[in-house]
Short mmCIF file of C-alpha atoms and ligand atoms in Angstrom, two decimals:
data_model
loop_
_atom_site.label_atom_id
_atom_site.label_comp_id
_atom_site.label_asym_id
_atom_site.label_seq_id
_atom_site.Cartn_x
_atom_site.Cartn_y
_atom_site.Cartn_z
CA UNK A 28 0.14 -138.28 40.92
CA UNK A 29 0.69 -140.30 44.26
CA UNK A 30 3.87 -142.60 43.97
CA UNK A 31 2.67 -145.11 46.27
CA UNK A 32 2.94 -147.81 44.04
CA UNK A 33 6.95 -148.35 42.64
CA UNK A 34 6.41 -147.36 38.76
CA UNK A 35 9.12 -147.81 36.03
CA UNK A 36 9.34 -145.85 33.01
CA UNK A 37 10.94 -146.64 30.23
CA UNK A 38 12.52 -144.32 27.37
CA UNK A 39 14.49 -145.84 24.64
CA UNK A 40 15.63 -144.27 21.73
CA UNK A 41 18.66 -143.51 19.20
CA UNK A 42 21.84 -141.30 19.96
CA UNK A 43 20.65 -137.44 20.38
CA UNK A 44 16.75 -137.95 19.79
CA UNK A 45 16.12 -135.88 23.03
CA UNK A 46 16.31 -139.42 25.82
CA UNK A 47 17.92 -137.33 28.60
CA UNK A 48 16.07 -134.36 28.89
CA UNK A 49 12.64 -135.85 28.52
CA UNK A 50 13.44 -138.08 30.99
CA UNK A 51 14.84 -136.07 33.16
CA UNK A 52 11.82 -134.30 33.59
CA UNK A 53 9.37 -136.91 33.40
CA UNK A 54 11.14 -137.84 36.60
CA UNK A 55 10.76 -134.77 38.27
CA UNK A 56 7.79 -134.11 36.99
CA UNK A 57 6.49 -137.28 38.70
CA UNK A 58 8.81 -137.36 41.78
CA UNK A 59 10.32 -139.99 40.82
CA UNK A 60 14.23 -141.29 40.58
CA UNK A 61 16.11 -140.49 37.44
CA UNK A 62 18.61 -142.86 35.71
CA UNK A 63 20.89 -143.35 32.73
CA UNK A 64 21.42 -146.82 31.88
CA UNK A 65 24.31 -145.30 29.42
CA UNK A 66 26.38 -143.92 32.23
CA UNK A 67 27.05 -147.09 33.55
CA UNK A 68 28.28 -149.06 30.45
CA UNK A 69 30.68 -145.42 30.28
CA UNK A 70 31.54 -146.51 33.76
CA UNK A 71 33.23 -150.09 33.08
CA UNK A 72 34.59 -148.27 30.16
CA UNK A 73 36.53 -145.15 32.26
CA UNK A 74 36.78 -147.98 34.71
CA UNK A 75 39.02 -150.65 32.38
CA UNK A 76 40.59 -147.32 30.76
CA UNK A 77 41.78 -146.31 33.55
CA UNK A 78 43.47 -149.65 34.44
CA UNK A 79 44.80 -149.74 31.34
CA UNK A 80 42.90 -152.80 29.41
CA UNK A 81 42.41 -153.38 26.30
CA UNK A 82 38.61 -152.58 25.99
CA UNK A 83 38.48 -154.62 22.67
CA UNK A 84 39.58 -157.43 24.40
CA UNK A 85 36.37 -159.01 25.91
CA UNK A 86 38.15 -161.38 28.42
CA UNK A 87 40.20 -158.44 30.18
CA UNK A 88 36.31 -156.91 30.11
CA UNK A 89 34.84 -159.87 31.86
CA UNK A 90 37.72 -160.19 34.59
CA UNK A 91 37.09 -156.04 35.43
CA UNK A 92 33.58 -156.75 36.24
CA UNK A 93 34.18 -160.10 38.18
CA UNK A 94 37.00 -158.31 40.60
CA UNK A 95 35.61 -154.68 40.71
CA UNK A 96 33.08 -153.49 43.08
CA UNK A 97 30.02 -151.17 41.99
CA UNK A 98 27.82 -149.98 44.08
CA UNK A 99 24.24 -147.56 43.30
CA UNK A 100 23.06 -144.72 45.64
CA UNK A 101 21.04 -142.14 45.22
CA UNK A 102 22.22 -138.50 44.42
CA UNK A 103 20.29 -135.50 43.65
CA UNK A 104 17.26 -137.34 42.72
CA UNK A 105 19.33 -139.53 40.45
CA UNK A 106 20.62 -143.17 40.42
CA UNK A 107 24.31 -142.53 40.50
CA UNK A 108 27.13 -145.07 41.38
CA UNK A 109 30.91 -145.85 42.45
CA UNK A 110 33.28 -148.35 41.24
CA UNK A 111 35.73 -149.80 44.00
CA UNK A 112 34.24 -146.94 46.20
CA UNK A 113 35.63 -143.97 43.28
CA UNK A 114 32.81 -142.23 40.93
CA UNK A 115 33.60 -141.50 37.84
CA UNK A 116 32.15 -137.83 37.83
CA UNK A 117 31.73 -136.10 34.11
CA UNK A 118 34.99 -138.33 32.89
CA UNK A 119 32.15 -141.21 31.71
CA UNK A 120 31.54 -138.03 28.96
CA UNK A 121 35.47 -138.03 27.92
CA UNK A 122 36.16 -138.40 24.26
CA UNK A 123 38.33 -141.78 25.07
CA UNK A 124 35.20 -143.42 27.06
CA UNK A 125 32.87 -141.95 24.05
CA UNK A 126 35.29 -143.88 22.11
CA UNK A 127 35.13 -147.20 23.50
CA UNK A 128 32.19 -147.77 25.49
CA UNK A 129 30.31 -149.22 22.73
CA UNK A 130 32.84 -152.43 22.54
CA UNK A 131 32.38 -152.68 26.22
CA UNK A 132 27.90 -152.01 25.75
CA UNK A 133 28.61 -154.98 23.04
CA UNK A 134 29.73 -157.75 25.76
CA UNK A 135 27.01 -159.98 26.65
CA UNK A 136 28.54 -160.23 30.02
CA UNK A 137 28.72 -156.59 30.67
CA UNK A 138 25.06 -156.25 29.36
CA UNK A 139 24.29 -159.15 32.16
CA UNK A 140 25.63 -157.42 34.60
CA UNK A 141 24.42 -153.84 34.13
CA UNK A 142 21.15 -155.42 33.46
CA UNK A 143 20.90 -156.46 37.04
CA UNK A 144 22.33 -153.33 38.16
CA UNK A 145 19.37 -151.71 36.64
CA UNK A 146 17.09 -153.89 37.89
CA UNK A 147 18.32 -153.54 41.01
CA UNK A 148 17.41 -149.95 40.83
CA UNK A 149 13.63 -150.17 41.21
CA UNK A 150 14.29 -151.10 45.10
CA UNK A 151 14.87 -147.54 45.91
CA UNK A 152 11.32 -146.67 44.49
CA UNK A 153 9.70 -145.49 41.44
CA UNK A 154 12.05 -144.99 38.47
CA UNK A 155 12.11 -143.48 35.28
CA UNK A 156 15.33 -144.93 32.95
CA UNK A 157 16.77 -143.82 29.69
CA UNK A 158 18.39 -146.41 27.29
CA UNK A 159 18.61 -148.73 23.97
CA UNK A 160 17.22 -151.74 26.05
CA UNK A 161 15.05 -150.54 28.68
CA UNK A 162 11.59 -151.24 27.37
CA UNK A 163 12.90 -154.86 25.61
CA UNK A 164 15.14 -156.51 28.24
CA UNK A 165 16.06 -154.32 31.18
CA UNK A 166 11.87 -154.04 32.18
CA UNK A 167 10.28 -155.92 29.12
CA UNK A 168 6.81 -156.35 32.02
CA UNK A 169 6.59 -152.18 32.81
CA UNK A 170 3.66 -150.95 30.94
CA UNK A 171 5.34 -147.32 30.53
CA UNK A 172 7.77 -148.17 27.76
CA UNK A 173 8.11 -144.79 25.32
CA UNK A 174 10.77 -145.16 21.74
CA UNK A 175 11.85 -141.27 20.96
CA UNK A 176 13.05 -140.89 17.50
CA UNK A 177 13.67 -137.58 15.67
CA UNK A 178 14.86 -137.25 11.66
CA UNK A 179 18.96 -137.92 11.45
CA UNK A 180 19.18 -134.27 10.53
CA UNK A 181 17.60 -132.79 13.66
CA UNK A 182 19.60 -135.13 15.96
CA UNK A 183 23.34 -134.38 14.43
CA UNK A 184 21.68 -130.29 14.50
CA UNK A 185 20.51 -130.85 18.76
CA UNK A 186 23.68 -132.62 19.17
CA UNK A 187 25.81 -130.18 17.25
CA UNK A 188 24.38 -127.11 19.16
CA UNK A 189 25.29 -129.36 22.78
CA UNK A 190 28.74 -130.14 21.72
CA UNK A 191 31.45 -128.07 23.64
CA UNK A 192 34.04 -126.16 21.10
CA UNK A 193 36.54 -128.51 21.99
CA UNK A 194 34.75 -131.53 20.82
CA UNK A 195 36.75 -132.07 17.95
CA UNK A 196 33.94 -132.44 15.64
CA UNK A 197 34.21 -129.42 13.19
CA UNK A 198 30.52 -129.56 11.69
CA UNK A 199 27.23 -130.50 11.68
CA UNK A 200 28.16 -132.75 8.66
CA UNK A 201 30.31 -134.38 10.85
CA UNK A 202 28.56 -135.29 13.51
CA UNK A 203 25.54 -136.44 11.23
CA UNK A 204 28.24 -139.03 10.04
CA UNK A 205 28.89 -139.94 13.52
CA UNK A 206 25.75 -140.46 14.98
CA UNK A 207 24.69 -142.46 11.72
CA UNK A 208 27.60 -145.26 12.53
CA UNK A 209 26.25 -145.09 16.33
CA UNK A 210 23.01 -145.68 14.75
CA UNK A 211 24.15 -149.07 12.87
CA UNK A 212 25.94 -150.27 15.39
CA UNK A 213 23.23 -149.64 17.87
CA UNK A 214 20.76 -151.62 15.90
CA UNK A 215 23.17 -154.41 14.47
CA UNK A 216 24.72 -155.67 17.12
CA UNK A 217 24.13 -159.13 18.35
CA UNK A 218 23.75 -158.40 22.01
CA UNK A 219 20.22 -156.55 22.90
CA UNK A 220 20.00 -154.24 19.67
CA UNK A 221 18.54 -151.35 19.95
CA UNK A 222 14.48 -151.98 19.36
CA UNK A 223 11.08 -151.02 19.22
CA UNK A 224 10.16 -153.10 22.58
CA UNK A 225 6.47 -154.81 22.07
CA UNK A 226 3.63 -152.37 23.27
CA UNK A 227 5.98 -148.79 23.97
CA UNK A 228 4.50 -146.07 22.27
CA UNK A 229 6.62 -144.49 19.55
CA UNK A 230 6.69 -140.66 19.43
CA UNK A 231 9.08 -138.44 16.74
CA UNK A 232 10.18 -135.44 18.16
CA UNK A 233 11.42 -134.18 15.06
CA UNK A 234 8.70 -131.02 15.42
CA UNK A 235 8.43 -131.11 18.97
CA UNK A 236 10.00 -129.19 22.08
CA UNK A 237 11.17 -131.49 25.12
CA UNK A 238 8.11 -130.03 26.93
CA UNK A 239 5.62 -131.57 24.49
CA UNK A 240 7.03 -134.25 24.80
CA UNK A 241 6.93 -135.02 28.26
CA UNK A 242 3.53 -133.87 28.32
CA UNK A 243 2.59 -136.70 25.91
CA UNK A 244 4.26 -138.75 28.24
CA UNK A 245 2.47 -137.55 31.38
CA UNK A 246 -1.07 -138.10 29.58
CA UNK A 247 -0.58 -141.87 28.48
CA UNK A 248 0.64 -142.52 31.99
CA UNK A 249 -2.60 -141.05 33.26
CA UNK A 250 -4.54 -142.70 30.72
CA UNK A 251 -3.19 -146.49 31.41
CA UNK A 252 -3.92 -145.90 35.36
CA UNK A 253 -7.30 -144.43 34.05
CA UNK A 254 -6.84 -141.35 35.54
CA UNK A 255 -7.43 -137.34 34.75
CA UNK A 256 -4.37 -135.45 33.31
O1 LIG B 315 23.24 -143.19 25.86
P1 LIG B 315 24.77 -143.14 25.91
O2 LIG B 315 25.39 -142.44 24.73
O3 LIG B 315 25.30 -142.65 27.21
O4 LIG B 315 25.21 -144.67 25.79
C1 LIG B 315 26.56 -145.05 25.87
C2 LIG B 315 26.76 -146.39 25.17
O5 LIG B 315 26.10 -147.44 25.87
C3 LIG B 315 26.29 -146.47 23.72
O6 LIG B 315 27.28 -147.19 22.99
C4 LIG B 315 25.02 -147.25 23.78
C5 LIG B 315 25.20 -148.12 25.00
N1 LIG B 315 23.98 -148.39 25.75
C6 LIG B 315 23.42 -149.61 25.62
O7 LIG B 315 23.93 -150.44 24.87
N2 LIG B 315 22.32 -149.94 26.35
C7 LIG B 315 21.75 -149.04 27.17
N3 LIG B 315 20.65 -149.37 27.85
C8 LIG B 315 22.31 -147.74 27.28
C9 LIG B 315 23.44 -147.44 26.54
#
């Protein structure tokens, strides 16, 4: 598939129904750049952490995002970016940024600005975007707009299995629990809730591998540009 013309795809979808993998390789398997919206709502958050604010305190929020600097670049294939010239690395996945990020993803001002971040993104070329918001606000025009799902049970079982031993969460139990509160706060919240965006095509992975996915993916892609898988 030629990438001549800049193409974005995007994949919404709950906590743990399978977001990251499938589009990770739905971007390589069309050459194209790779990004996760979530990393950089984890990014204010290990950002305002780090200078000690309170993250439930919207107005601190608002005054980190008007003084600091971030920047995207390209890394590995993947959109990646630096705050006041630092990047975060794998501390946006540390249990006190798990924590809080969703009062900071729950700012409208924050959402504003990450929006345009992400939007900002498609000048580097064709890109395919995981999120809650992609498909409604982020890119509402893209015609490649895919909602994963999988049963509750199978997402706390592929997120149990992922978790490190140190995760603090002692069962599958618990992290069913967990990812259900995600799950309502995700879809309740005033500021972009996480939707169905008009015209994405909804697929359950409940039964599927990641490849099958993908593949399903690949197909409809080839199908709207009318042409053979
Ligand atoms: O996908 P994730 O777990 O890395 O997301 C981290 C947080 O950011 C989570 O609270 C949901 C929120 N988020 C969002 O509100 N909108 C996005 N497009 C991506 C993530």
């Amino acid at each position: 598939m030629s990438d001549k013309a800049a193409r974005v795809i995007a994949i919404d979808g709950p906590s743990a129904s399978g977001k990251s993998t499938v589009t990770r390789m739905t971007a390589q398997k069309l050459g194209c750049l790779y990004v996760d919206s979530g990393s950089f709502y984890r990014g204010i958050t290990w950002k305002a952490l780090r200078d000690g604010l309170d993250t439930a305190d919207a107005e601190q929020v608002i005054a980190l995002i008007n003084r600091m600097e971030m920047t995207s670049h390209i890394q590995d294939k993947s959109v990646m970016f630096s705050i006041d010239n630092e990047e975060p690395g794998d501390q946006i996945r540390s249990q006190p940024v798990q924590e809080h990020v969703s009062d900071i993803a729950a700012v409208p001002e924050v959402r504003a600005f990450v929006v345009s971040m992400l939007r900002d993104t498609a000048r580097f070329g064709s890109v395919a975007m995981e999120g809650r918001d992609i498909g409604t606000v982020v890119f509402p025009d893209t015609p490649y707009k895919y909602y994963l799902d999988a049963d509750p049970e199978e997402r706390a079982r592929r997120r149990f299995s992922e978790l490190a031993d140190d995760s603090g969460y002692q069962n599958v139990e618990a992290v069913y629990a967990s990812l259900k509160r995600r799950d309502r706060k995700d879809t309740t919240r005033t500021a972009a809730p996480l939707q169905i965006a008009l015209g994405a095509k909804v697929i359950d992975s409940t039964a599927m591998t990641a490849e099958e996915v993908v593949d399903i993916i690949l197909a409809d892609i080839h199908r709207l540009e009318g042409t053979a898988a």
